[in-house]
Structure formats: structure tokens, C-alpha cells
Amino acid sequence: MSVLRFSSAIFETCDVHYVFDPAFRRLEDESMTQRQPSKVSPKNFFIYNVCYGETEGQEEEKILFFHPRDTNVDVKMREVGLSEAIVKFAENFDAAECDAVHTKKTRKLFLQPEPNFWMIMTIHLPFGPRSSEVLEGSDYLGGDVETAVYQAVLKQAYSTARLFIGPFQSILDANNGDTTVLKKKLDDFFKRYLLDLRLADCDILNVFDGVQFLPLDRTTFLRSQCFVNLVEATFPVVSHSLLMYDGNLVWSGLNPEDVKVVYRYVCNSLLPKHLKANYLAKMGSSGSNVRLTRFVTGPDSLVDLVYSDKTPKVYLDKIQRPGFFHLVVYKVHDLVICLFLPKNKDPLRLELYRQLDVFLNERMSELITEIKSYRKSAPEQTEAPDTRYVYFNTMNLATKDSLRERKGNPSSDALVRALVRLHNHNVNLSKEGCLSSETFMRMSTDHWVIGRMSNFRQFYIAVERKKLSLQEVDDVAKRICENKLKGIFFHV
Amino acid sequence: MPVGELTSTLANAPGYEIDPSRVPAVTPAEISTEVPLKSSDLGNSAELPTEATSLEIKSCSSSATFTMPAADVSLVTSSVLPGLGSSSINALSANTEEPSELSESNTPSAVGMNGDDESGSHKDNFEGRGCERAALNDFKANVIIEAEPKASESNQEKDLVVEESDLRDSIETEAWRGEQRHVFVLSSSGKPVYSRHGSEDKLVTLFGVMQALVSIVEDSDDKIESIHFGKNVIVFQVRGPIILVAVSKKNDSVLFCNNQLTYVYNQIVSVLTLKTVTSIFERRQNYDLRRLLAGSERLIDHLLQFYETEPSIFMNGISYIPMPSAHRESVSSAIVSACSKIKNLVYAVLVANNKLISLARKRGYSMSPSDLHLILNMVAASESLKTAESWTPICLPNFNIDGFLYAHVSYMADDCPACLLLLTVDQEQFFQLSEAKMKITEKLVKNKSMTFINEVLKAPPSLWMSLHALGLSKIRHFIYKCRKTSIVVSSPLSPPYSTTEEANALFTKYQTLYSSMIHSNPQIHTLFQTSAEESVVCLLTEKYEILVAVEPMVKKQLALDMITKLCQWVQSEEDRFFLSSVPYL
């Protein structure tokens, strides 16, 4: 799935593949493979608030976070100053907010997530031979970088930060405008977040930042919904919940905007870490039968006398009363339920976990059987290996894709980039008021990329098969549409 | 008395020719000045067209009388109260039809006056460096002609003027912000050179910011290329000592803006030569280039418009007026036979309606599409060329970026809108070329080509008739470019693209799709986009590039078949659209 991994309360310093040091990174790339272009890598990442440091000589106060941390203060100030100047310059022409600045060697992405707060990320463009045919000379390959992808990465960085620390302004307000606490929180969060950010692996799925839904028939879906309702009725302390099966969302009582952030966190960070911890526990503790709880977040053991509250606290934004919640994640085989309990002064009691465990375990096991039997009756059709697709529904943020299957092959990567390009076209078209379109593109490599947009839904297909006519490609696209999009979203 | 001196330079001018293309900065109010001076014999005296004589005298006397006020006012204009000069002129010339144009064109002239002393030093310098004398001549001519309106300013009107300029400022700001496309040119020290909308003097701060952005990014050994915000884009281009900036709010691609800036740069070079530009800035970094460019703003204004509406310029190709090849050949042969003996003649170009009728060139010198567009732009932007034959230096960057060609420009006849340009490297060839032109006209009248050209221009043969006959009526519009010859054939805009807005929407679509096809890695060779309005199909092949708008409901395969048929037809009719072999002079 997505390549963004999340820091959380139970973050472990497990395998860090990546050293966040551009200079080191570049050196390594150039020495290892002369003919392969270097990959996109981050140059800096900073956050500032324009309301601070307005008096001369104290401009540094506006910087709330700057990475790399050991940057010279003058360089920091120049970067912030340049960003501010660009934003102001653009304002002369139009009220639209600044999105990106292209230079020969870098891309600078801009985001104003809350009034007066600006997040800027600068990335190094890949550097290397222009194409595989031209071996002489190297160049900055701006054409290989789709800005929309990294803009999405920046947005995700913010939404994840807000999930854990809450809106930036609220932290300032709580401290009477003093920036110390906010700086500390930003620093704690981003230094780990950036460590795990693999820019080069980001693609169109980051742009959509959607949620995968589980295709179900009416009965099974209703059964799932009943189950969730029952949980909420039995435990009134649970204010929201979310049900997932095998990485796919089954039901959620949250706004899609909140769902996507929580979904990303649970699927890409919590569950993989839980799996890993389980695995290590089984292997490591010399055969002793460690009893594992079904709680992904919560107590390590339900009989533990020394219990400490370890659930992550997450901030939900798009609800009636935005605020922090305990996130309790409970897992039976492939079925996962996330429960949101309002955070107040008292920690969650162990007794509650015990009750939840008793209530959930059996019922969830039953539900799994039902879901499994439906999945058996309606198996997913597999596609030809040379076609890949992405689907995105703007209304409910549903995505469905088969992109990851052949990742790493350069020609496939170029095709995936072409999908982003196509998506940009569609975004531009919709800005002009054209909401439905169909586009076919044949690349010089004789591969095809197809994009459809209508009804706030977008569907993109890459066909890596040569010598197809437009008509044949059209047929391939139609077939995939029929196979993949049949009855997925009936519950929307 | 600097002004007096310069005026006398004109009076004693040794038969040199004023370039009409530089003059147009002077606007309708003093339109009579635009009548180019025509040299009629080999002697040193310049014979003026009758209606200009009186003006000549007036201009001399007035500048002599008002020398001091003029200098005074110009000083204020450039330093203390930006915009004062323009508004005051505005207030004075109540009979002016286009006040805004007037005010814009006069601002630089004020500065030009201010720098009279320097012009003297530059003169020495240029000659010492052996720069093109023509540039200097032009410069003088500008100063002289523009001395006239300024000289008539008087101090009493100043107060009134200030208030009015404030009012105008605020109105202009709102309207200015609403403009869809901006283009700015500045020197690397931040001195304004050109602004498409509004006067440069009011935008001084903005120019300063642009310069700062460029130089801050350069400090970190990088180069700023573009800023993206919403559907808007700002594109930067740094060309030696000149910075060009384009702002578009129309979803234009970066490639489109960059090409447009390249054209603006070429236009500036075409007026001054690169050598002059470079040497000026080597000598004085904060030189105000407007002094030398005064009068060329209109060329740039027109060029920008031209670039945005003419398919051939955006495809970087050449368009001919369609006509049977026999007729075109008889035109070409008339031109070639009259010019073949003339040494140093490089190009002979016959144009009408922004398109070529015929082109002949010296062996070994091809005409690049972008150079041709500069010529077409000059012809279209200079009304003055219509009134008399003229002699103008023009630098064609792809021919020789450091030197001038000299163009003999004349319209074929009073009743024929075709314009003939004879371009030579020899500065003294005016009369020889004038003679050649007479011969060409004679021949064209004799072999009836003239009548025919007129007929074709008045009633162009309908392309739609041909398309209907071929069963291609579902094709709404197309632009075809032959890769080998760079020749572009495009269909006229008819409903649903007949209004400017609709046509612009289609061109924007073409342009964004086309540039994304070229910029993508790997390149996109076929693009088929269907939306509710139309299907746009773009094909890049080894032989040709074609952009087509088809009715939206047409089946894909059928659309492709129609396009194949269209291409075949264009190729078979090649000699009607193209000059398949460009004749040599």
C-alpha cells in the first residue's frame, strides 16, 4: 500500500532504510550507478507562521519547524523569505493560493493548511541521463516529476500531523500565542514522520489519497452495519466506529475526510507494526507461549495488574464537536474494528477492554464467516498482467487499484506517471467546468494510457501491450470497467 | 540645449531614413509624424511627403521654444511622480482617441528626454565600438519625434494632472488585476523595460520583486522557472541581461508561455541586435533600455496578440495563402527575375493577411519560422508602412543575431493588400530595391498575377467546400503541420468557434494537450480526448503533426479514419498550400 509510514506512540526504531540526508543520498546514487538517474529526494521541509517575527531582527520567530534541523540560520531565513516573497508576488495577480514553484534543480511545494501557517517542502529533481537512449550528459529531469504527487504528499503530512497533535492554531491559542509548545510538538512529530517518508515511491495513489472499500452484497453489508450499530448501542462511550476487512473499509460512521486519515494510519502504520510485533513475540520469546491480545492499540494483556493507557489519541476534525479521541483498534483475523472514545481526564479502564473483548470476539468471528462465504461466491476476476487500473470516486474517496503489482519496472513507472499527467488534464478540465471526458494517449513506447471522468468518478487504465489500435484499447478499457466497477459502491 | 542639438541633427540629417517601425509609439494624436521620411535621390537631402513638411517645421520650432519645460517635466515624471507625464499628456490632448495608448507610449519618451546627455556619450561609444549605426539613428529619430508632445506641456496644468493620475491609478489597478495575461520585461538590475498592461513606472515595485526572485534563486546556483497557483502560472525566462516574465490565468502551459517570452525576446533583439543589448548592459548595468526601445512597445503588444491567436506561430510553422501552384509560381518567378541580379539580397517575401504568398531566398539561407513571424508581425503592426515605401533595419535572430538586415517594405499597389519585403545586408541598397519593386509590380500586373492575388485575398477558396466534398464535414477545425517543411495549414474558424471566446477555448485546449504530449517522458504520440463540447485529437508522426477538433459523438475509429483521409488530402493538395520548393534568388 502507501509508502508513508506513521510514527505513533508505539513507534519502534525498526528498519530505517532511509537516511534523511540529501547530500549523502546523492553521493550514494552517483557512485553506485552512473547511468541511472538519481531519485527524487527531499531538500528541506519547513513550517512558518506569517504573523510572527514581523519586527526586523526577529524574523526567526516565524519559523516553527525546519528540517534539516542543523541548517544555518541565514539559510533558513532565506528560504522562508523567498517563500513569503513568492506568495506575496503571486497575490498581485490572483487570489488563488500558491501551489508550487519550479526551478531548474528543485520543486518547491506550498501549502497553507490553516490561515497564516505555511508548510513548504523542497525536493531535489532526479539528475541523470535524459533517456535510456541518450547516454551522454546529465540533466535535471523535471519532466519526470509530477508536481501533483508531491503536493499530495505535503497535504498528507499536514493531515497526519493534525490527527496526532490537532490544529496548529488551537495549540497556539491554548498557550496564549506562545510558540514553544507548538514547536516542540511539531518537532516531535515531523522528525519521525520525515524519517519514514519515501518520496521516490509516491505516485497517483497519493494524489487520490483514497480509501479502498470492500465489495459486498446487500445482506452481508447490512449484517456488518448491524454489528457496528450494536457495538455502539452496547457501549455508549463509543462515539464513532469504523470497520475494515483485509485492508478494505466495510463501514464507517465518520466523514470521508477523517476516514482517509485514520484509514491511512491504521493500514499503513498500526496494522503492519502489530503484525511485526506479533511475529517477533512468537519468534523471540524462546517458545514461551506469550498470550497476545486482540487489541492492536490498548493494553498488552487483559490480566495485567500494572496497566497503563497506551491507546493513541487522535484528533477528529469533520464532526460536530472536533476534538481528541482514544483510538481503540481491535482485530480478529482479518476483521478490524476501530472505536473512537472521547478523550477526557480519566484514562480508559481495563475493565472496559475486558468487556469489549468478550462482546466483540465471538460476534466478529461470525461476521468473518459471512464475509468469507460471500467473497467465495463472487470471486474477483483477475486481469491480464499487462493492464493496470486506478479508480477514484471524489464523493466518497473510494479508490481501487492494481498498480502495485508491477512496481519498479521503469517503463511501468513512466506509465504510472502518465496517469498523473492525465489526471492533471482532467482536473484542469473540471476547473473549466467540463465534468466528463474520456482520454486515450498512446506513448512513444506504443503503450496506452486511458482516462475516464464522469459523475465525480475517475478511472485510469495503463495498457502495456504493443500494437493495439484505438478500437482494441477501447475494448480493453470497457472490459476492465465492467469487471472491476460492477456493484462496488452500492452502499455509498 | 540637448533638444535643440538633436533637432538640428534631423535638419541636417544626411539623407538617412527613419525606420517607421520604431515610430509607432507616437500615437494617433501625432499620426502625421508616422509618415516615413522617404529618400528620393542619392543626395543628402531628405524629401518629405507633403503633409509632413509642416509638421517638421512645427516640431523643430516647438522643441526649440519649450526646451526647458520639457526637460523639467520629464524629470518629474521619471523620479518624483510616476505617471504624471502620461496623465498630463492625456489631459492636454483632449482630442486623442486612445488616451491609454498615448500615455503608455509617452512615459518612456520622457525618460528618453531625461537622458539626452547620455545619448551623446552613447553616440561616441557606439561608433567607437563599431556598433550598428542604424540603432543610433533610430534612437535619435525617436527622441526627436517625441520631443513634440512633451514640448507643448506647460507647468500650469500640472496640479490638475496629479489628481487625475491618482484616479486613473486606482481604476487601472482593478482592471490591471483582472487582465488574463501579463508580460513583463526587465533588465537584470530590475529596471522596467516593458509591461503589457499598465505603465511600467507604476509597477516599479513589482519589477523589483521579479528581479529579486530571480537573483535570490540564482544565489543558490539554481534558476527559477515557474510559479503555479490555482489555474494560474507565472513563467520566468532569463536571457543574459534581460529577464522576461509571463503571467497567465488562462490555464496556459509553461511551454506556451515560454515560447511567447522567446518571441518577445526575439522582438527586442530584432530592434536592437543582441550585440547592442549586450554591450549596453556591459557598460552600464542599470541602463534604461526603454530609451532604445521607445516605439517598439506596439510591436511587442501586437506580437503577443498575434502569438495567442495565430495557429502557425504557436506550432512554430509557416502558413501560406492557399492558391493554385501555377499562380504562385508566376508570382515567384516575377520576383526572382527582378531580383536575381541584386547582390546582397537575402530574402524576398510577399505577404498578406499574416500569411505568405511567396518567399524567395539566397542559396544557403533558409528562413526560420520564428524570423518570418517577426516580419509578419512588423508588417501587421505598422500602419505606417501602408502609406509609403519604407526602409527599415531589422535583425532576424536566426539569420544573424548580432547584425541588421535592411528591409525595403512596400505594398504592391493601392488596391492590393499584399506587402513585399526585400531584405538585404547592404545598407545603401534602398534605391536599387525600390527599382526592383517597380519591376516586380509591372511584371505582376502584366502577367495578371496582381488581379489574381486580389481575388484570392478577397474571396479565399472555401476549405469547407473541399472538406464537405470529401465527406469530412464532421471535422470542425484542424491545424496540420508538415514536419519537413514546417508548413502549417489550418482551417478557418467557423461555428461553434466563431466568437473570440470559443476560439480561445479551443486554442487553449490544443495548446495544453500539445505541450503536454511533447513534454511528457516518454512522449505521447496519439491523444484522443472526448468531452461534451468536442473530441480533440492530436497526432504526432514522423511526417506531420495534426490537431483536430471533431464533433463529440463521432465514433473513435471513424474519427481516426477521417483524420487519415484529411492528411492524405492535405498532402495531395500540397502545392496549393505550400511553396514546395522555395526559389533561390
PDB file of N, CA, C and O in Angstrom, chain A residues 320-361:
ATOM      1  N   GLN A 320     -19.246  16.992  14.608  1.00  0.00           N
ATOM      2  CA  GLN A 320     -19.926  18.126  15.191  1.00  0.00           C
ATOM      3  C   GLN A 320     -19.057  18.857  16.223  1.00  0.00           C
ATOM      4  O   GLN A 320     -18.974  20.068  16.214  1.00  0.00           O
ATOM      5  N   ARG A 321     -18.408  18.082  17.087  1.00  0.00           N
ATOM      6  CA  ARG A 321     -17.516  18.707  18.055  1.00  0.00           C
ATOM      7  C   ARG A 321     -16.109  18.161  17.877  1.00  0.00           C
ATOM      8  O   ARG A 321     -15.749  17.152  18.478  1.00  0.00           O
ATOM      9  N   PRO A 322     -15.324  18.847  17.054  1.00  0.00           N
ATOM     10  CA  PRO A 322     -13.969  18.345  16.797  1.00  0.00           C
ATOM     11  C   PRO A 322     -13.179  18.239  18.098  1.00  0.00           C
ATOM     12  O   PRO A 322     -13.356  19.069  18.995  1.00  0.00           O
ATOM     13  N   GLY A 323     -12.358  17.216  18.196  1.00  0.00           N
ATOM     14  CA  GLY A 323     -11.556  17.080  19.403  1.00  0.00           C
ATOM     15  C   GLY A 323     -10.777  15.773  19.390  1.00  0.00           C
ATOM     16  O   GLY A 323     -10.796  15.038  18.403  1.00  0.00           O
ATOM     17  N   PHE A 324     -10.113  15.492  20.495  1.00  0.00           N
ATOM     18  CA  PHE A 324      -9.290  14.290  20.586  1.00  0.00           C
ATOM     19  C   PHE A 324     -10.097  13.087  21.063  1.00  0.00           C
ATOM     20  O   PHE A 324     -11.010  13.217  21.872  1.00  0.00           O
ATOM     21  N   PHE A 325      -9.744  11.925  20.540  1.00  0.00           N
ATOM     22  CA  PHE A 325     -10.408  10.679  20.888  1.00  0.00           C
ATOM     23  C   PHE A 325      -9.371   9.603  21.159  1.00  0.00           C
ATOM     24  O   PHE A 325      -8.296   9.611  20.562  1.00  0.00           O
ATOM     25  N   HIS A 326      -9.728   8.670  22.064  1.00  0.00           N
ATOM     26  CA  HIS A 326      -8.927   7.454  22.183  1.00  0.00           C
ATOM     27  C   HIS A 326      -9.223   6.596  20.972  1.00  0.00           C
ATOM     28  O   HIS A 326     -10.385   6.450  20.601  1.00  0.00           O
ATOM     29  N   LEU A 327      -8.213   6.070  20.365  1.00  0.00           N
ATOM     30  CA  LEU A 327      -8.447   5.174  19.241  1.00  0.00           C
ATOM     31  C   LEU A 327      -8.147   3.743  19.708  1.00  0.00           C
ATOM     32  O   LEU A 327      -6.985   3.388  19.939  1.00  0.00           O
ATOM     33  N   VAL A 328      -9.195   2.957  19.846  1.00  0.00           N
ATOM     34  CA  VAL A 328      -9.019   1.564  20.243  1.00  0.00           C
ATOM     35  C   VAL A 328      -9.225   0.699  19.008  1.00  0.00           C
ATOM     36  O   VAL A 328     -10.263   0.783  18.359  1.00  0.00           O
ATOM     37  N   VAL A 329      -8.210  -0.060  18.665  1.00  0.00           N
ATOM     38  CA  VAL A 329      -8.298  -0.907  17.480  1.00  0.00           C
ATOM     39  C   VAL A 329      -8.287  -2.364  17.921  1.00  0.00           C
ATOM     40  O   VAL A 329      -7.403  -2.802  18.661  1.00  0.00           O
ATOM     41  N   TYR A 330      -9.301  -3.103  17.469  1.00  0.00           N
ATOM     42  CA  TYR A 330      -9.460  -4.490  17.893  1.00  0.00           C
ATOM     43  C   TYR A 330      -9.509  -5.358  16.652  1.00  0.00           C
ATOM     44  O   TYR A 330     -10.169  -5.035  15.672  1.00  0.00           O
ATOM     45  N   LYS A 331      -8.792  -6.485  16.681  1.00  0.00           N
ATOM     46  CA  LYS A 331      -8.621  -7.239  15.457  1.00  0.00           C
ATOM     47  C   LYS A 331      -8.879  -8.718  15.691  1.00  0.00           C
ATOM     48  O   LYS A 331      -8.303  -9.330  16.596  1.00  0.00           O
ATOM     49  N   VAL A 332      -9.761  -9.292  14.892  1.00  0.00           N
ATOM     50  CA  VAL A 332      -9.955 -10.738  14.887  1.00  0.00           C
ATOM     51  C   VAL A 332      -9.654 -11.223  13.476  1.00  0.00           C
ATOM     52  O   VAL A 332     -10.377 -10.865  12.549  1.00  0.00           O
ATOM     53  N   HIS A 333      -8.624 -11.981  13.317  1.00  0.00           N
ATOM     54  CA  HIS A 333      -8.171 -12.385  11.975  1.00  0.00           C
ATOM     55  C   HIS A 333      -8.057 -11.164  11.059  1.00  0.00           C
ATOM     56  O   HIS A 333      -7.330 -10.234  11.377  1.00  0.00           O
ATOM     57  N   ASP A 334      -8.840 -11.159   9.956  1.00  0.00           N
ATOM     58  CA  ASP A 334      -8.704 -10.052   9.025  1.00  0.00           C
ATOM     59  C   ASP A 334      -9.675  -8.908   9.309  1.00  0.00           C
ATOM     60  O   ASP A 334      -9.675  -7.897   8.625  1.00  0.00           O
ATOM     61  N   LEU A 335     -10.532  -9.116  10.270  1.00  0.00           N
ATOM     62  CA  LEU A 335     -11.542  -8.097  10.542  1.00  0.00           C
ATOM     63  C   LEU A 335     -11.055  -7.163  11.663  1.00  0.00           C
ATOM     64  O   LEU A 335     -10.638  -7.619  12.715  1.00  0.00           O
ATOM     65  N   VAL A 336     -11.145  -5.874  11.361  1.00  0.00           N
ATOM     66  CA  VAL A 336     -10.622  -4.895  12.308  1.00  0.00           C
ATOM     67  C   VAL A 336     -11.707  -3.873  12.618  1.00  0.00           C
ATOM     68  O   VAL A 336     -12.362  -3.373  11.692  1.00  0.00           O
ATOM     69  N   ILE A 337     -11.899  -3.593  13.892  1.00  0.00           N
ATOM     70  CA  ILE A 337     -12.829  -2.513  14.229  1.00  0.00           C
ATOM     71  C   ILE A 337     -12.079  -1.427  14.989  1.00  0.00           C
ATOM     72  O   ILE A 337     -11.247  -1.706  15.849  1.00  0.00           O
ATOM     73  N   CYS A 338     -12.319  -0.177  14.565  1.00  0.00           N
ATOM     74  CA  CYS A 338     -11.685   0.953  15.235  1.00  0.00           C
ATOM     75  C   CYS A 338     -12.768   1.694  16.004  1.00  0.00           C
ATOM     76  O   CYS A 338     -13.804   2.053  15.438  1.00  0.00           O
ATOM     77  N   LEU A 339     -12.532   1.904  17.284  1.00  0.00           N
ATOM     78  CA  LEU A 339     -13.518   2.573  18.122  1.00  0.00           C
ATOM     79  C   LEU A 339     -12.955   3.901  18.607  1.00  0.00           C
ATOM     80  O   LEU A 339     -11.793   3.981  19.027  1.00  0.00           O
ATOM     81  N   PHE A 340     -13.777   4.933  18.500  1.00  0.00           N
ATOM     82  CA  PHE A 340     -13.341   6.255  18.948  1.00  0.00           C
ATOM     83  C   PHE A 340     -14.090   6.624  20.218  1.00  0.00           C
ATOM     84  O   PHE A 340     -15.315   6.700  20.219  1.00  0.00           O
ATOM     85  N   LEU A 341     -13.308   6.799  21.308  1.00  0.00           N
ATOM     86  CA  LEU A 341     -13.903   7.162  22.595  1.00  0.00           C
ATOM     87  C   LEU A 341     -13.395   8.536  22.985  1.00  0.00           C
ATOM     88  O   LEU A 341     -12.187   8.777  22.963  1.00  0.00           O
ATOM     89  N   PRO A 342     -14.341   9.434  23.327  1.00  0.00           N
ATOM     90  CA  PRO A 342     -13.920  10.808  23.627  1.00  0.00           C
ATOM     91  C   PRO A 342     -12.844  10.829  24.699  1.00  0.00           C
ATOM     92  O   PRO A 342     -12.912  10.075  25.665  1.00  0.00           O
ATOM     93  N   LYS A 343     -11.885  11.681  24.528  1.00  0.00           N
ATOM     94  CA  LYS A 343     -10.790  11.749  25.488  1.00  0.00           C
ATOM     95  C   LYS A 343     -11.166  12.740  26.584  1.00  0.00           C
ATOM     96  O   LYS A 343     -11.489  13.888  26.310  1.00  0.00           O
ATOM     97  N   ASN A 344     -11.189  12.261  27.824  1.00  0.00           N
ATOM     98  CA  ASN A 344     -11.335  13.194  28.943  1.00  0.00           C
ATOM     99  C   ASN A 344     -10.230  12.896  29.947  1.00  0.00           C
ATOM    100  O   ASN A 344      -9.281  12.180  29.625  1.00  0.00           O
ATOM    101  N   LYS A 345     -10.376  13.428  31.116  1.00  0.00           N
ATOM    102  CA  LYS A 345      -9.258  13.338  32.063  1.00  0.00           C
ATOM    103  C   LYS A 345      -8.915  11.909  32.448  1.00  0.00           C
ATOM    104  O   LYS A 345      -7.751  11.548  32.610  1.00  0.00           O
ATOM    105  N   ASP A 346      -9.959  11.061  32.558  1.00  0.00           N
ATOM    106  CA  ASP A 346      -9.694   9.695  33.025  1.00  0.00           C
ATOM    107  C   ASP A 346      -9.181   8.822  31.888  1.00  0.00           C
ATOM    108  O   ASP A 346      -9.714   8.857  30.793  1.00  0.00           O
ATOM    109  N   PRO A 347      -8.184   8.013  32.194  1.00  0.00           N
ATOM    110  CA  PRO A 347      -7.747   7.045  31.189  1.00  0.00           C
ATOM    111  C   PRO A 347      -8.801   5.939  31.071  1.00  0.00           C
ATOM    112  O   PRO A 347      -9.664   5.796  31.936  1.00  0.00           O
ATOM    113  N   LEU A 348      -8.727   5.181  29.992  1.00  0.00           N
ATOM    114  CA  LEU A 348      -9.676   4.073  29.826  1.00  0.00           C
ATOM    115  C   LEU A 348      -9.342   2.993  30.842  1.00  0.00           C
ATOM    116  O   LEU A 348      -8.175   2.694  31.093  1.00  0.00           O
ATOM    117  N   ARG A 349     -10.414   2.401  31.407  1.00  0.00           N
ATOM    118  CA  ARG A 349     -10.176   1.382  32.424  1.00  0.00           C
ATOM    119  C   ARG A 349     -10.008   0.022  31.779  1.00  0.00           C
ATOM    120  O   ARG A 349     -10.553  -0.258  30.715  1.00  0.00           O
ATOM    121  N   LEU A 350      -9.271  -0.831  32.429  1.00  0.00           N
ATOM    122  CA  LEU A 350      -9.010  -2.169  31.903  1.00  0.00           C
ATOM    123  C   LEU A 350     -10.314  -2.956  31.786  1.00  0.00           C
ATOM    124  O   LEU A 350     -10.498  -3.775  30.894  1.00  0.00           O
ATOM    125  N   GLU A 351     -11.200  -2.659  32.719  1.00  0.00           N
ATOM    126  CA  GLU A 351     -12.487  -3.343  32.747  1.00  0.00           C
ATOM    127  C   GLU A 351     -13.220  -3.182  31.404  1.00  0.00           C
ATOM    128  O   GLU A 351     -13.810  -4.127  30.874  1.00  0.00           O
ATOM    129  N   LEU A 352     -13.150  -1.980  30.848  1.00  0.00           N
ATOM    130  CA  LEU A 352     -13.807  -1.704  29.569  1.00  0.00           C
ATOM    131  C   LEU A 352     -13.241  -2.606  28.481  1.00  0.00           C
ATOM    132  O   LEU A 352     -13.969  -3.174  27.669  1.00  0.00           O
ATOM    133  N   TYR A 353     -11.911  -2.725  28.467  1.00  0.00           N
ATOM    134  CA  TYR A 353     -11.273  -3.576  27.460  1.00  0.00           C
ATOM    135  C   TYR A 353     -11.763  -5.022  27.592  1.00  0.00           C
ATOM    136  O   TYR A 353     -12.018  -5.688  26.605  1.00  0.00           O
ATOM    137  N   ARG A 354     -11.880  -5.455  28.840  1.00  0.00           N
ATOM    138  CA  ARG A 354     -12.329  -6.851  29.058  1.00  0.00           C
ATOM    139  C   ARG A 354     -13.723  -7.043  28.486  1.00  0.00           C
ATOM    140  O   ARG A 354     -14.006  -7.990  27.769  1.00  0.00           O
ATOM    141  N   GLN A 355     -14.592  -6.072  28.792  1.00  0.00           N
ATOM    142  CA  GLN A 355     -15.963  -6.180  28.296  1.00  0.00           C
ATOM    143  C   GLN A 355     -16.004  -6.169  26.764  1.00  0.00           C
ATOM    144  O   GLN A 355     -16.721  -6.948  26.139  1.00  0.00           O
ATOM    145  N   LEU A 356     -15.232  -5.272  26.208  1.00  0.00           N
ATOM    146  CA  LEU A 356     -15.181  -5.174  24.748  1.00  0.00           C
ATOM    147  C   LEU A 356     -14.723  -6.503  24.149  1.00  0.00           C
ATOM    148  O   LEU A 356     -15.303  -6.996  23.181  1.00  0.00           O
ATOM    149  N   ASP A 357     -13.689  -7.060  24.721  1.00  0.00           N
ATOM    150  CA  ASP A 357     -13.120  -8.304  24.200  1.00  0.00           C
ATOM    151  C   ASP A 357     -14.179  -9.401  24.187  1.00  0.00           C
ATOM    152  O   ASP A 357     -14.373 -10.089  23.182  1.00  0.00           O
ATOM    153  N   VAL A 358     -14.883  -9.519  25.288  1.00  0.00           N
ATOM    154  CA  VAL A 358     -15.911 -10.556  25.390  1.00  0.00           C
ATOM    155  C   VAL A 358     -16.996 -10.326  24.348  1.00  0.00           C
ATOM    156  O   VAL A 358     -17.415 -11.236  23.644  1.00  0.00           O
ATOM    157  N   PHE A 359     -17.404  -9.077  24.231  1.00  0.00           N
ATOM    158  CA  PHE A 359     -18.504  -8.769  23.336  1.00  0.00           C
ATOM    159  C   PHE A 359     -18.116  -8.942  21.873  1.00  0.00           C
ATOM    160  O   PHE A 359     -18.865  -9.475  21.059  1.00  0.00           O
ATOM    161  N   LEU A 360     -16.928  -8.468  21.519  1.00  0.00           N
ATOM    162  CA  LEU A 360     -16.543  -8.382  20.110  1.00  0.00           C
ATOM    163  C   LEU A 360     -16.090  -9.720  19.529  1.00  0.00           C
ATOM    164  O   LEU A 360     -16.450 -10.069  18.409  1.00  0.00           O
ATOM    165  N   ASN A 361     -15.325 -10.474  20.302  1.00  0.00           N
ATOM    166  CA  ASN A 361     -14.617 -11.632  19.740  1.00  0.00           C
ATOM    167  C   ASN A 361     -15.535 -12.570  18.966  1.00  0.00           C
ATOM    168  O   ASN A 361     -15.335 -12.813  17.779  1.00  0.00           O
TER     169      ASN A 361
END
